Amino acid sequence: MTKPFSLTALLRENIKRLVPYSSARDEFKGEASVLLDANENAFGSPYSKNYNRYPDPLQQKLKVRLHQIKGVPAENIFLGNGSDEAIDILYRAFCEPGVDNVVLVPPTYGMYEVSANINNVLCKKVPLTPEYQLNLDGIAEAIDARTKLIFICSPNNPTGNSINRQDIETILVNFDGLVVVDEAYINYAKQPSFTKDLSEFANLVVLQTLSKAWGLAALRLGMAFASREIIGIFNKIKPPYNINQATQDIVLDALERVDVVNEWIKETVSEREKLVTALNDIEGIEHVTPSDANFVLVKLEKTRDLYGYLVDRGIIVRDRSKVELCEGCLRVTVGIPQENRTLVNAIQDFYSEKNG
């Protein structure tokens, strides 16, 4: 029988005792005409009078709009400086440095391990199967009494495929730590988001981002969805004003353009399928992994030579050939039609020259 999930048992003792910083905007809520509580410049700013004031530390207007789009209550949403801030907070909240460990399933997003190393937390690595799916037996063997987090990226980066949903549910049911499902690329997938299952799994944390489908990578806004209790811990640890006012303003405006983003998603998926077909027709391409993301993982001959050939022509892709289970592979982002044609033509030229 699985042990019941206990958030309190999972939390670090110093975080339980932590009294969070109380900012001026935390202590006063509501509207006022004279704000003399935060030592701001009352004359304004060179850009906008709005920017001389500290932003809403909990980004309430933004969360209400995200609730309308995502269907997740505002109190179940955390906004961070990219998803990387949420990842770092998970380590700082739940993993005792030098004592606890986490399970990673490579090949996967590299920041899980980088953040673990920064926080002095041991990573237990259980590689995916050759089909890029979870090794459930291996994960079960890796888990011990000090395992606090399991990170699963789905659709996975750098492979592009979705992880079997039933396998993730199996881990959620049987693991008494937190299961972090990173859905940075979920907008391009047919598989539904795990945000719909937050009420069913108390140990579930879902990460998403506005950097991909929403085209706002430069703004660095990531999202974490979890129980109110977990979000409360995130808010307890985060810097007081982690999302600046300019970002909040721009994102609020962008979230009014869902129809534009949906069109981009449709076109990206269409271009992805065309790109896969074109790549598969090139002699020298060994395999293109089926993708649910806005990129494809391509296994091919003469990987390093082709990478250099593309760079010389101003075409930049990601060399993943040194990553476990991605030997001989390049990761190629789906671009606009002209960019995709330029890429395909260059690869065709490369193999024609090599084989000619």
GROMACS .gro file of C-alpha atoms in nm:
model
  356
    1MET     CA    1   0.000   0.000   0.000
    2THR     CA    2   0.132   0.343  -0.088
    3LYS     CA    3   0.202   0.591   0.189
    4PRO     CA    4  -0.034   0.893   0.206
    5PHE     CA    5   0.114   1.213   0.070
    6SER     CA    6   0.224   1.464   0.336
    7LEU     CA    7   0.343   1.804   0.220
    8THR     CA    8   0.457   1.894   0.571
    9ALA     CA    9   0.678   1.585   0.592
   10LEU     CA   10   0.834   1.674   0.257
   11LEU     CA   11   0.915   2.036   0.344
   12ARG     CA   12   1.256   2.143   0.476
   13GLU     CA   13   1.255   2.240   0.843
   14ASN     CA   14   1.403   2.588   0.783
   15ILE     CA   15   1.128   2.661   0.530
   16LYS     CA   16   0.863   2.557   0.782
   17ARG     CA   17   1.008   2.816   1.021
   18LEU     CA   18   1.065   3.082   0.756
   19VAL     CA   19   0.892   3.416   0.806
   20PRO     CA   20   0.868   3.561   0.455
   21TYR     CA   21   0.963   3.919   0.375
   22SER     CA   22   0.663   4.148   0.401
   23SER     CA   23   0.666   4.421   0.138
   24ALA     CA   24   0.469   4.743   0.140
   25ARG     CA   25   0.240   4.605  -0.129
   26ASP     CA   26   0.177   4.292   0.077
   27GLU     CA   27   0.064   4.492   0.379
   28PHE     CA   28  -0.169   4.726   0.187
   29LYS     CA   29  -0.428   4.590  -0.054
   30GLY     CA   30  -0.680   4.804  -0.237
   31GLU     CA   31  -0.687   5.143  -0.405
   32ALA     CA   32  -0.541   5.466  -0.268
   33SER     CA   33  -0.470   5.815  -0.403
   34VAL     CA   34  -0.164   5.892  -0.190
   35LEU     CA   35   0.099   5.616  -0.171
   36LEU     CA   36   0.369   5.705   0.080
   37ASP     CA   37   0.453   5.361   0.216
   38ALA     CA   38   0.722   5.213  -0.012
   39ASN     CA   39   0.987   5.485  -0.049
   40GLU     CA   40   0.916   5.517  -0.422
   41ASN     CA   41   0.990   5.819  -0.639
   42ALA     CA   42   0.662   6.014  -0.628
   43PHE     CA   43   0.755   6.217  -0.940
   44GLY     CA   44   0.725   5.922  -1.174
   45SER     CA   45   0.977   5.752  -1.404
   46PRO     CA   46   1.137   5.845  -1.738
   47TYR     CA   47   0.920   5.588  -1.915
   48SER     CA   48   0.581   5.582  -1.753
   49LYS     CA   49   0.437   5.714  -1.429
   50ASN     CA   50   0.322   5.359  -1.364
   51TYR     CA   51   0.679   5.229  -1.342
   52ASN     CA   52   0.782   5.436  -1.043
   53ARG     CA   53   0.562   5.212  -0.828
   54TYR     CA   54   0.645   4.859  -0.717
   55PRO     CA   55   0.446   4.593  -0.903
   56ASP     CA   56   0.183   4.364  -0.754
   57PRO     CA   57   0.398   4.101  -0.578
   58LEU     CA   58   0.140   3.828  -0.649
   59GLN     CA   59   0.045   3.938  -1.004
   60GLN     CA   60  -0.327   3.901  -0.930
   61LYS     CA   61  -0.463   4.055  -1.254
   62LEU     CA   62  -0.234   3.833  -1.458
   63LYS     CA   63  -0.338   3.522  -1.267
   64VAL     CA   64  -0.707   3.601  -1.311
   65ARG     CA   65  -0.654   3.625  -1.689
   66LEU     CA   66  -0.453   3.303  -1.689
   67HIS     CA   67  -0.735   3.137  -1.495
   68GLN     CA   68  -0.975   3.236  -1.774
   69ILE     CA   69  -0.744   3.082  -2.035
   70LYS     CA   70  -0.609   2.779  -1.849
   71GLY     CA   71  -0.909   2.693  -1.632
   72VAL     CA   72  -0.690   2.680  -1.320
   73PRO     CA   73  -0.791   2.893  -1.018
   74ALA     CA   74  -0.566   3.194  -0.959
   75GLU     CA   75  -0.467   3.065  -0.614
   76ASN     CA   76  -0.324   2.753  -0.780
   77ILE     CA   77  -0.087   2.953  -1.002
   78PHE     CA   78   0.268   3.070  -0.936
   79LEU     CA   79   0.446   3.304  -1.177
   80GLY     CA   80   0.823   3.305  -1.193
   81ASN     CA   81   1.117   3.451  -1.380
   82GLY     CA   82   1.097   3.170  -1.634
   83SER     CA   83   1.018   2.814  -1.530
   84ASP     CA   84   1.375   2.806  -1.400
   85GLU     CA   85   1.273   3.011  -1.095
   86ALA     CA   86   1.004   2.756  -1.009
   87ILE     CA   87   1.256   2.472  -1.051
   88ASP     CA   88   1.503   2.642  -0.818
   89ILE     CA   89   1.235   2.709  -0.556
   90LEU     CA   90   1.136   2.341  -0.559
   91TYR     CA   91   1.492   2.247  -0.464
   92ARG     CA   92   1.521   2.519  -0.200
   93ALA     CA   93   1.188   2.431  -0.041
   94PHE     CA   94   1.197   2.054  -0.038
   95CYS     CA   95   1.555   1.929  -0.073
   96GLU     CA   96   1.802   1.942   0.217
   97PRO     CA   97   2.143   2.014   0.061
   98GLY     CA   98   2.383   1.722   0.083
   99VAL     CA   99   2.108   1.495   0.220
  100ASP     CA  100   1.813   1.462  -0.016
  101ASN     CA  101   1.802   1.349  -0.378
  102VAL     CA  102   1.588   1.378  -0.690
  103VAL     CA  103   1.521   1.147  -0.983
  104LEU     CA  104   1.588   1.266  -1.339
  105VAL     CA  105   1.507   1.074  -1.657
  106PRO     CA  106   1.763   1.171  -1.924
  107PRO     CA  107   1.777   1.280  -2.193
  108THR     CA  108   1.580   1.575  -2.056
  109TYR     CA  109   1.590   1.949  -1.989
  110GLY     CA  110   1.934   2.037  -1.853
  111MET     CA  111   1.828   2.291  -1.589
  112TYR     CA  112   1.692   2.021  -1.358
  113GLU     CA  113   2.046   1.895  -1.305
  114VAL     CA  114   2.208   2.240  -1.304
  115SER     CA  115   1.968   2.362  -1.035
  116ALA     CA  116   2.029   2.043  -0.835
  117ASN     CA  117   2.403   2.101  -0.850
  118ILE     CA  118   2.365   2.464  -0.742
  119ASN     CA  119   2.161   2.349  -0.443
  120ASN     CA  120   2.395   2.056  -0.365
  121VAL     CA  121   2.125   1.795  -0.423
  122LEU     CA  122   2.212   1.449  -0.557
  123CYS     CA  123   2.061   1.353  -0.894
  124LYS     CA  124   1.969   0.989  -0.947
  125LYS     CA  125   1.948   0.936  -1.322
  126VAL     CA  126   1.722   0.672  -1.473
  127PRO     CA  127   1.758   0.695  -1.853
  128LEU     CA  128   1.452   0.672  -2.071
  129THR     CA  129   1.399   0.355  -2.271
  130PRO     CA  130   1.525   0.341  -2.633
  131GLU     CA  131   1.170   0.452  -2.727
  132TYR     CA  132   1.214   0.759  -2.504
  133GLN     CA  133   0.959   0.645  -2.246
  134LEU     CA  134   0.986   0.608  -1.869
  135ASN     CA  135   1.165   0.309  -1.718
  136LEU     CA  136   0.918   0.255  -1.435
  137ASP     CA  137   1.110  -0.033  -1.276
  138GLY     CA  138   1.432   0.169  -1.283
  139ILE     CA  139   1.260   0.470  -1.125
  140ALA     CA  140   1.109   0.252  -0.850
  141GLU     CA  141   1.456   0.112  -0.773
  142ALA     CA  142   1.613   0.459  -0.764
  143ILE     CA  143   1.364   0.602  -0.513
  144ASP     CA  144   1.464   0.591  -0.148
  145ALA     CA  145   1.356   0.761   0.175
  146ARG     CA  146   1.546   1.079   0.080
  147THR     CA  147   1.398   1.118  -0.270
  148LYS     CA  148   1.191   1.436  -0.273
  149LEU     CA  149   1.128   1.521  -0.642
  150ILE     CA  150   1.089   1.346  -0.976
  151PHE     CA  151   1.114   1.564  -1.287
  152ILE     CA  152   0.935   1.454  -1.606
  153CYS     CA  153   0.937   1.670  -1.919
  154SER     CA  154   0.642   1.597  -2.151
  155PRO     CA  155   0.664   1.663  -2.442
  156ASN     CA  156   1.025   1.588  -2.369
  157ASN     CA  157   1.320   1.809  -2.453
  158PRO     CA  158   1.530   1.718  -2.655
  159THR     CA  159   1.340   1.418  -2.795
  160GLY     CA  160   1.009   1.593  -2.868
  161ASN     CA  161   0.780   1.302  -2.783
  162SER     CA  162   0.511   1.296  -2.516
  163ILE     CA  163   0.564   1.068  -2.219
  164ASN     CA  164   0.300   0.799  -2.174
  165ARG     CA  165   0.030   0.951  -1.955
  166GLN     CA  166  -0.051   0.628  -1.771
  167ASP     CA  167   0.314   0.592  -1.669
  168ILE     CA  168   0.315   0.942  -1.518
  169GLU     CA  169  -0.006   0.863  -1.331
  170THR     CA  170   0.152   0.544  -1.197
  171ILE     CA  171   0.435   0.748  -1.048
  172LEU     CA  172   0.194   1.008  -0.906
  173VAL     CA  173  -0.003   0.735  -0.728
  174ASN     CA  174   0.295   0.543  -0.591
  175PHE     CA  175   0.550   0.816  -0.504
  176ASP     CA  176   0.506   1.014  -0.181
  177GLY     CA  177   0.723   1.304  -0.297
  178LEU     CA  178   0.648   1.568  -0.558
  179VAL     CA  179   0.614   1.478  -0.925
  180VAL     CA  180   0.703   1.775  -1.145
  181VAL     CA  181   0.560   1.754  -1.497
  182ASP     CA  182   0.722   2.013  -1.724
  183GLU     CA  183   0.482   2.103  -2.005
  184ALA     CA  184   0.681   2.377  -2.178
  185TYR     CA  185   0.573   2.238  -2.518
  186ILE     CA  186   0.219   2.122  -2.431
  187ASN     CA  187   0.055   2.368  -2.673
  188TYR     CA  188   0.191   2.167  -2.966
  189ALA     CA  189   0.075   1.829  -2.835
  190LYS     CA  190  -0.248   1.632  -2.867
  191GLN     CA  191  -0.207   1.500  -2.514
  192PRO     CA  192  -0.412   1.702  -2.259
  193SER     CA  193  -0.238   1.902  -1.989
  194PHE     CA  194  -0.198   1.761  -1.639
  195THR     CA  195  -0.336   2.091  -1.505
  196LYS     CA  196  -0.676   1.923  -1.530
  197ASP     CA  197  -0.563   1.670  -1.268
  198LEU     CA  198  -0.440   1.900  -0.991
  199SER     CA  199  -0.737   1.822  -0.767
  200GLU     CA  200  -0.675   1.448  -0.805
  201PHE     CA  201  -0.304   1.445  -0.723
  202ALA     CA  202  -0.187   1.646  -0.419
  203ASN     CA  203   0.178   1.578  -0.509
  204LEU     CA  204   0.155   1.713  -0.866
  205VAL     CA  205   0.334   2.027  -0.986
  206VAL     CA  206   0.288   2.131  -1.350
  207LEU     CA  207   0.529   2.373  -1.517
  208GLN     CA  208   0.442   2.574  -1.828
  209THR     CA  209   0.588   2.879  -2.000
  210LEU     CA  210   0.502   3.172  -2.223
  211SER     CA  211   0.838   3.140  -2.400
  212LYS     CA  212   0.732   2.888  -2.665
  213ALA     CA  213   0.384   2.897  -2.822
  214TRP     CA  214   0.314   3.246  -2.688
  215GLY     CA  215   0.637   3.383  -2.836
  216LEU     CA  216   0.741   3.575  -2.523
  217ALA     CA  217   1.080   3.417  -2.450
  218ALA     CA  218   1.246   3.756  -2.392
  219LEU     CA  219   1.005   3.839  -2.108
  220ARG     CA  220   1.099   3.529  -1.903
  221LEU     CA  221   0.762   3.438  -1.757
  222GLY     CA  222   0.712   3.083  -1.634
  223MET     CA  223   0.415   2.926  -1.463
  224ALA     CA  224   0.375   2.660  -1.197
  225PHE     CA  225   0.037   2.503  -1.122
  226ALA     CA  226  -0.015   2.309  -0.800
  227SER     CA  227  -0.225   2.285  -0.486
  228ARG     CA  228  -0.287   2.602  -0.285
  229GLU     CA  229  -0.055   2.470  -0.015
  230ILE     CA  230   0.235   2.420  -0.258
  231ILE     CA  231   0.175   2.758  -0.425
  232GLY     CA  232   0.176   2.915  -0.079
  233ILE     CA  233   0.525   2.773  -0.023
  234PHE     CA  234   0.642   2.912  -0.359
  235ASN     CA  235   0.512   3.257  -0.263
  236LYS     CA  236   0.677   3.232   0.078
  237ILE     CA  237   1.021   3.179  -0.079
  238LYS     CA  238   1.017   3.392  -0.395
  239PRO     CA  239   1.165   3.746  -0.401
  240PRO     CA  240   0.901   4.009  -0.313
  241TYR     CA  241   0.870   4.154  -0.664
  242ASN     CA  242   0.992   3.873  -0.888
  243ILE     CA  243   0.781   3.975  -1.192
  244ASN     CA  244   0.838   4.336  -1.297
  245GLN     CA  245   0.556   4.569  -1.396
  246ALA     CA  246   0.662   4.595  -1.761
  247THR     CA  247   0.641   4.218  -1.799
  248GLN     CA  248   0.301   4.207  -1.628
  249ASP     CA  249   0.169   4.482  -1.858
  250ILE     CA  250   0.299   4.324  -2.179
  251VAL     CA  251   0.181   3.974  -2.087
  252LEU     CA  252  -0.167   4.099  -1.997
  253ASP     CA  253  -0.188   4.258  -2.341
  254ALA     CA  254  -0.057   3.944  -2.511
  255LEU     CA  255  -0.311   3.723  -2.334
  256GLU     CA  256  -0.586   3.911  -2.516
  257ARG     CA  257  -0.456   3.764  -2.844
  258VAL     CA  258  -0.530   3.396  -2.794
  259ASP     CA  259  -0.662   3.366  -3.150
  260VAL     CA  260  -0.327   3.481  -3.295
  261VAL     CA  261  -0.136   3.232  -3.081
  262ASN     CA  262  -0.371   2.949  -3.179
  263GLU     CA  263  -0.303   3.024  -3.546
  264TRP     CA  264   0.072   3.017  -3.483
  265ILE     CA  265   0.033   2.679  -3.312
  266LYS     CA  266  -0.163   2.534  -3.604
  267GLU     CA  267   0.091   2.662  -3.855
  268THR     CA  268   0.382   2.534  -3.649
  269VAL     CA  269   0.229   2.185  -3.626
  270SER     CA  270   0.160   2.189  -4.000
  271GLU     CA  271   0.516   2.299  -4.077
  272ARG     CA  272   0.650   2.036  -3.837
  273GLU     CA  273   0.481   1.760  -4.033
  274LYS     CA  274   0.610   1.899  -4.364
  275LEU     CA  275   0.959   1.925  -4.221
  276VAL     CA  276   0.951   1.566  -4.094
  277THR     CA  277   0.839   1.442  -4.437
  278ALA     CA  278   1.107   1.640  -4.617
  279LEU     CA  279   1.383   1.525  -4.381
  280ASN     CA  280   1.281   1.161  -4.407
  281ASP     CA  281   1.323   1.184  -4.786
  282ILE     CA  282   1.689   1.287  -4.759
  283GLU     CA  283   1.951   1.016  -4.800
  284GLY     CA  284   2.173   1.043  -4.495
  285ILE     CA  285   1.889   1.103  -4.251
  286GLU     CA  286   1.853   0.786  -4.044
  287HIS     CA  287   1.555   0.871  -3.827
  288VAL     CA  288   1.330   1.160  -3.723
  289THR     CA  289   1.169   1.106  -3.383
  290PRO     CA  290   0.791   1.169  -3.390
  291SER     CA  291   0.739   1.502  -3.216
  292ASP     CA  292   0.466   1.671  -3.013
  293ALA     CA  293   0.676   1.987  -2.975
  294ASN     CA  294   0.793   2.274  -3.195
  295PHE     CA  295   1.114   2.090  -3.280
  296VAL     CA  296   1.231   1.753  -3.409
  297LEU     CA  297   1.522   1.530  -3.309
  298VAL     CA  298   1.703   1.408  -3.620
  299LYS     CA  299   1.948   1.116  -3.624
  300LEU     CA  300   2.180   1.135  -3.922
  301GLU     CA  301   2.514   1.055  -4.074
  302LYS     CA  302   2.817   1.285  -4.034
  303THR     CA  303   2.650   1.484  -3.758
  304ARG     CA  304   2.938   1.713  -3.667
  305ASP     CA  305   3.027   1.778  -4.031
  306LEU     CA  306   2.668   1.871  -4.115
  307TYR     CA  307   2.643   2.095  -3.807
  308GLY     CA  308   2.950   2.289  -3.918
  309TYR     CA  309   2.824   2.304  -4.275
  310LEU     CA  310   2.498   2.461  -4.157
  311VAL     CA  311   2.677   2.710  -3.932
  312ASP     CA  312   2.889   2.822  -4.225
  313ARG     CA  313   2.565   2.904  -4.406
  314GLY     CA  314   2.417   3.095  -4.114
  315ILE     CA  315   2.178   2.816  -4.017
  316ILE     CA  316   2.195   2.734  -3.645
  317VAL     CA  317   2.051   2.413  -3.504
  318ARG     CA  318   2.134   2.238  -3.172
  319ASP     CA  319   2.394   1.962  -3.166
  320ARG     CA  320   2.271   1.697  -2.922
  321SER     CA  321   2.508   1.421  -3.037
  322LYS     CA  322   2.688   1.407  -2.701
  323VAL     CA  323   2.366   1.366  -2.502
  324GLU     CA  324   2.281   1.018  -2.372
  325LEU     CA  325   2.045   0.831  -2.611
  326CYS     CA  326   2.079   1.115  -2.864
  327GLU     CA  327   2.407   1.010  -3.021
  328GLY     CA  328   2.434   1.131  -3.379
  329CYS     CA  329   2.139   1.367  -3.339
  330LEU     CA  330   2.065   1.731  -3.412
  331ARG     CA  331   1.767   1.910  -3.259
  332VAL     CA  332   1.594   2.128  -3.516
  333THR     CA  333   1.337   2.393  -3.422
  334VAL     CA  334   1.043   2.429  -3.660
  335GLY     CA  335   1.077   2.770  -3.823
  336ILE     CA  336   0.863   2.966  -4.066
  337PRO     CA  337   0.816   2.802  -4.410
  338GLN     CA  338   1.106   2.986  -4.574
  339GLU     CA  339   1.345   2.894  -4.292
  340ASN     CA  340   1.242   2.529  -4.309
  341ARG     CA  341   1.296   2.518  -4.687
  342THR     CA  342   1.637   2.681  -4.647
  343LEU     CA  343   1.734   2.419  -4.389
  344VAL     CA  344   1.612   2.124  -4.598
  345ASN     CA  345   1.787   2.252  -4.910
  346ALA     CA  346   2.113   2.297  -4.720
  347ILE     CA  347   2.099   1.942  -4.579
  348GLN     CA  348   2.023   1.804  -4.925
  349ASP     CA  349   2.321   1.997  -5.066
  350PHE     CA  350   2.548   1.867  -4.790
  351TYR     CA  351   2.475   1.500  -4.855
  352SER     CA  352   2.482   1.549  -5.230
  353GLU     CA  353   2.832   1.697  -5.203
  354LYS     CA  354   2.949   1.425  -4.963
  355ASN     CA  355   2.805   1.141  -5.167
  356GLY     CA  356   2.871   1.290  -5.511
   0.00000   0.00000   0.00000
